[in-house]
XYZ file of C-alpha atoms in Angstrom:
273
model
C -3.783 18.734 14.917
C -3.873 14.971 15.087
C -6.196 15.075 17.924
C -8.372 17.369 15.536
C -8.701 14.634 12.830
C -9.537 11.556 14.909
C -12.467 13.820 16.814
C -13.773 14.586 13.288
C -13.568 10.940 12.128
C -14.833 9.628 15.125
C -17.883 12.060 14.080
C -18.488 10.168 10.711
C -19.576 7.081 9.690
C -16.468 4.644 9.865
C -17.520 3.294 6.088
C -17.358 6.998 5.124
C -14.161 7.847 7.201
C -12.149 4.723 5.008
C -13.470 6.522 1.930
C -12.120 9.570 3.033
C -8.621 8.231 4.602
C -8.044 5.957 1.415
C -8.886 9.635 -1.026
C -6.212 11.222 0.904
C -3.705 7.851 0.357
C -4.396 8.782 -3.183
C -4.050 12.400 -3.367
C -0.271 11.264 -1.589
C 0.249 9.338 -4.882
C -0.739 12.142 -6.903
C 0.932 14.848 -5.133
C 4.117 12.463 -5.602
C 3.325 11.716 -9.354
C 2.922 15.679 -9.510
C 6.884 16.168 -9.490
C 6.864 15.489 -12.806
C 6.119 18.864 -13.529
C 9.261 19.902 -11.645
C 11.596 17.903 -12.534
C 12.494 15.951 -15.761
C 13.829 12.689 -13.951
C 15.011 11.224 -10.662
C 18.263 9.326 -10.341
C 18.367 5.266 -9.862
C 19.497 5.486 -6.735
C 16.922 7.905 -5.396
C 14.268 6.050 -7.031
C 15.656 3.094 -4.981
C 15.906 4.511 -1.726
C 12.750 5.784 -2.226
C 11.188 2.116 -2.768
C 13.004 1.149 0.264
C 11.463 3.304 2.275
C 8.313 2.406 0.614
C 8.983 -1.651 2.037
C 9.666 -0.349 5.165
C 6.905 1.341 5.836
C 4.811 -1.612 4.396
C 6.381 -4.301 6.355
C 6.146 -2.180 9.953
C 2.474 -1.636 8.748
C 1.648 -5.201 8.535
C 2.700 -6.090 12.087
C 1.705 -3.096 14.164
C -1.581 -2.033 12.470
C -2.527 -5.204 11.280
C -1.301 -8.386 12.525
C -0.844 -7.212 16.205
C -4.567 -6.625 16.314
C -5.537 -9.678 14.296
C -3.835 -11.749 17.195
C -4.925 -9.480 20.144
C -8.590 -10.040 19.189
C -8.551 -13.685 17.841
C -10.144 -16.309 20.705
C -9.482 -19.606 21.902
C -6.342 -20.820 23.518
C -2.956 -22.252 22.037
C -2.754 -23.231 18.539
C -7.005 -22.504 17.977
C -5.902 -18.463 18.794
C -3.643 -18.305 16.034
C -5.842 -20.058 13.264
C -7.432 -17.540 12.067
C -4.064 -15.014 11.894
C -2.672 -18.052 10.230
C -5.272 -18.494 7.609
C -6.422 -14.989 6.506
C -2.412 -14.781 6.324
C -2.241 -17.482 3.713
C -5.097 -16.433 1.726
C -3.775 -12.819 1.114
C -0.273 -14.218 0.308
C -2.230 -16.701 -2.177
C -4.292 -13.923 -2.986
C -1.460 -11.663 -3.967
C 0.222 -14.527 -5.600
C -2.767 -15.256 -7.907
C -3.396 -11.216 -9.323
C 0.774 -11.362 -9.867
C 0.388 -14.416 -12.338
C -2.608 -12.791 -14.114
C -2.441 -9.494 -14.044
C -0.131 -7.782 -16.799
C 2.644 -5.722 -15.351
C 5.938 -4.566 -15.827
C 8.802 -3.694 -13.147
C 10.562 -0.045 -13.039
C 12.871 -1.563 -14.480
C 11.573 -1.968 -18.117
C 13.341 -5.528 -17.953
C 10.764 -8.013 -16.425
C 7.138 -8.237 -17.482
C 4.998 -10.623 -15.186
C 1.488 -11.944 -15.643
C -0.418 -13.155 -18.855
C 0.837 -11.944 -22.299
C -0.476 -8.923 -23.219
C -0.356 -6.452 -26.430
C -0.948 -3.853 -23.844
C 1.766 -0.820 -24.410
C 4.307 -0.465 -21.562
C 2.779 2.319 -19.998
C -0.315 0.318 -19.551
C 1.750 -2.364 -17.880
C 4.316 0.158 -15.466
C 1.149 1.515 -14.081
C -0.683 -1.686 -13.426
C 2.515 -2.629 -11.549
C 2.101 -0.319 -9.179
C -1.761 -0.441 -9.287
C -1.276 -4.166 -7.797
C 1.196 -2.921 -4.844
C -1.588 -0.362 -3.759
C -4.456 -2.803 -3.069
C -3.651 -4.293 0.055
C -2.849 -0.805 1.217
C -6.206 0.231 0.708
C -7.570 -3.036 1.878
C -6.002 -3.110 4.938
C -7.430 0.913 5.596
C -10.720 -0.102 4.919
C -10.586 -3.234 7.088
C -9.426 -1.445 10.147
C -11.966 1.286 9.788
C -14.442 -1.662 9.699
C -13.585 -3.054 12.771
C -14.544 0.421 14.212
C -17.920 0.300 12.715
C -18.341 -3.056 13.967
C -17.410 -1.852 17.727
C -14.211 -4.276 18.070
C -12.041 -2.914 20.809
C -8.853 -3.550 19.151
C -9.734 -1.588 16.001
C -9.447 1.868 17.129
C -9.862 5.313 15.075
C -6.575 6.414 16.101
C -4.867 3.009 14.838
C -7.052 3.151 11.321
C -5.849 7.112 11.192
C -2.658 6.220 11.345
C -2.146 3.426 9.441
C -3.341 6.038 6.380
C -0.539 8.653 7.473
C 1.689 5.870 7.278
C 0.313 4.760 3.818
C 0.059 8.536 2.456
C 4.129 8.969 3.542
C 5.092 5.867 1.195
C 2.414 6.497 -1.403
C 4.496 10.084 -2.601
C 7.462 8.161 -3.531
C 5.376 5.978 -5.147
C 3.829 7.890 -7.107
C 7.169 9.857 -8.266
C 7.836 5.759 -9.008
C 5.624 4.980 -11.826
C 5.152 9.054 -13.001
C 9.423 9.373 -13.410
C 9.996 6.292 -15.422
C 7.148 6.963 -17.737
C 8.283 10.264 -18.449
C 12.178 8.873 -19.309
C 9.962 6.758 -21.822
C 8.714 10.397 -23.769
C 5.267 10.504 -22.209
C 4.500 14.229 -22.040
C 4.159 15.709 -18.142
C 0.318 15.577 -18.107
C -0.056 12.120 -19.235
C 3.265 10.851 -16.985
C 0.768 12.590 -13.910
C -2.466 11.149 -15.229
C -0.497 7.652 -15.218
C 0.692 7.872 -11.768
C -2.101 9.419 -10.034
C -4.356 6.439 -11.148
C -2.237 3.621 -9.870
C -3.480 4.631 -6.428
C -7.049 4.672 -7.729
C -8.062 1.182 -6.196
C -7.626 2.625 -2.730
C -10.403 4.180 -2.195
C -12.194 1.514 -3.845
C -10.742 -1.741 -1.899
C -10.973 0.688 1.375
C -14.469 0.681 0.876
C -15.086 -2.824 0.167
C -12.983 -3.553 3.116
C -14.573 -1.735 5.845
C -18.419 -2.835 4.235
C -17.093 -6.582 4.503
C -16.048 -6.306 7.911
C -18.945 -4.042 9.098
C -21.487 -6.767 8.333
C -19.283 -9.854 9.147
C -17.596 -8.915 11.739
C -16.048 -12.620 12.439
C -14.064 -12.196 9.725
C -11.635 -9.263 11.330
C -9.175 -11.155 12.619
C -8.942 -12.903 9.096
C -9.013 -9.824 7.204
C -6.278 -7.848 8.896
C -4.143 -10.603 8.860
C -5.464 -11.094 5.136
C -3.951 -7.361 4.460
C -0.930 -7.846 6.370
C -0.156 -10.788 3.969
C -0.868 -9.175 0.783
C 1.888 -6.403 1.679
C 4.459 -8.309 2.666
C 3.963 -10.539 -0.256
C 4.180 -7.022 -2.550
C 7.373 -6.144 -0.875
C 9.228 -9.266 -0.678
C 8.385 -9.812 -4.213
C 7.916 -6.352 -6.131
C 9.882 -3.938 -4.042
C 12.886 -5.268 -2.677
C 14.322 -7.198 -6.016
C 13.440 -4.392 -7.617
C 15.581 -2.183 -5.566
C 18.747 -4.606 -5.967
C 18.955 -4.230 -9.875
C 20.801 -1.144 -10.258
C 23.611 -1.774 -7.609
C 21.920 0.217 -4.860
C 21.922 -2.195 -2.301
C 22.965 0.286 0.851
C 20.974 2.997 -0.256
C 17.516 0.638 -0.433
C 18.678 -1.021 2.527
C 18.999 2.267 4.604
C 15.835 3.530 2.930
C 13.824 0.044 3.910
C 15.067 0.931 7.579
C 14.235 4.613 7.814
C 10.887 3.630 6.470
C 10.271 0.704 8.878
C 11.226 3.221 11.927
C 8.931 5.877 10.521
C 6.046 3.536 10.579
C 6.551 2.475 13.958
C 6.892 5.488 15.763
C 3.728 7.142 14.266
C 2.123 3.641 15.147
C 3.671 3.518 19.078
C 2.839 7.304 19.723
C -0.362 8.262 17.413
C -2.284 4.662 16.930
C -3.001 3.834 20.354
């Protein structure tokens, strides 16, 4: 089966293969928002270990898929190989760090809104939340499938395929993320869906820009994996994990985090090669 997919994306244009990985990334956040038609809610503590999972997976991303390659392919010798790791690293953490003080957006938690003031209505602000953890995800797709176009060795089909399995498993408890709180607000089940399905909107988007950038400046790989490995981190060290510590489920999150982290790195190990 997986040998099926990565002969039929290896048939397509890489620019049209991120499109396509990055639609399926967010038809996992739909599918996950779609559970609101099944169920009315989804306990704290399930809602946290599914967020840990989430960082797992996002953290074991950023090293295997993203910042392994980034150093395999950088040249030069001692501290000139690691530059450019170093600074596409900073710029997505600075990056990241910018949209957070900007953008509007509100935690799960209905407790802590971040970024300018806004009259926008809570919903508005849940869903941008999540909206901001999903761009380096479909960033760091589009990048990869980019560095295929642009014939680097180190950016393989198989490692771009895989890194959207990966991002499709954590994007269903996403989406059951922003889709379950909204409906505890009073949304009705179509609009709790329409909510969470669009958070994961940008993906296709910021896949595509990625893998265009890359295509036709391919110098800048090394600095935009590395870029995308930095903007996920910085969403889970600073979105996910406090957010799964509010409700006293440390163990469960921290269980979750590790499952996720050991999911991402076998389907890296055995599939992305």
């Amino acid at each position: 089966m997986f040998q099926d997919v990565l002969t039929y994306f290896q048939s397509i244009d890489p620019v049209l293969a991120a499109l396509y990985a990055t639609l399926f990334t967010w038809s996992m956040t739909a599918l996950g928002a779609s559970t609101v038609f099944l169920f009315k809610n989804v306990s704290r503590t399930h809602l946290d270990g599914m967020l840990g999972f989430t960082g797992g997976v996002m953290i074991a991303a950023s090293y295997w898929s993203l910042l392994a390659p980034a150093i395999a392919m950088s040249e030069g010798e001692g501290f000139l190989r690691i530059v450019p790791v170093a600074s596409g690293f900073i710029l997505g953490a600075l990056f990241l760090f910018s949209l957070d003080k900007i953008l509007p957006h509100l935690h799960i938690n209905f407790k802590q809104a971040e970024g300018v003031k806004s009259p926008w209505q809570r919903t508005t602000l849940l869903t941008l939340a999540i909206t901001l953890h999903n761009i380096p995800e479909g960033l760091a797709i589009g990048v990869l499938f980019g560095g295929v176009a642009a014939g680097i060795p180190e950016a393989t089909i198989a490692g771009a395929v895989t890194l959207a399995i990966g991002m499709g498993i954590q994007n269903f408890p996403e989406g059951i993320a922003v889709a379950m709180p909204l409906r505890r607000m009073g949304l009705s089940r179509r609009k709790s869906f329409a909510y969470g399905q669009a958070s994961a909107i940008v993906e296709p988007i910021f896949g595509v820009l990625g893998a265009l950038a890359v295509a036709f400046f391919t110098p800048i790989l090394p600095y935009a994996l590395a870029f995308a490995a930095a903007a996920m981190i910085y969403v889970v060290i600073e979105e996910v994990v406090p957010e799964t510590q509010q409700s006293g489920n440390t163990d469960i999150a921290t269980l979750g985090f590790v499952l996720g982290f050991v999911v991402m790195m076998s389907l890296d190990v055995l599939l992305g090669a």
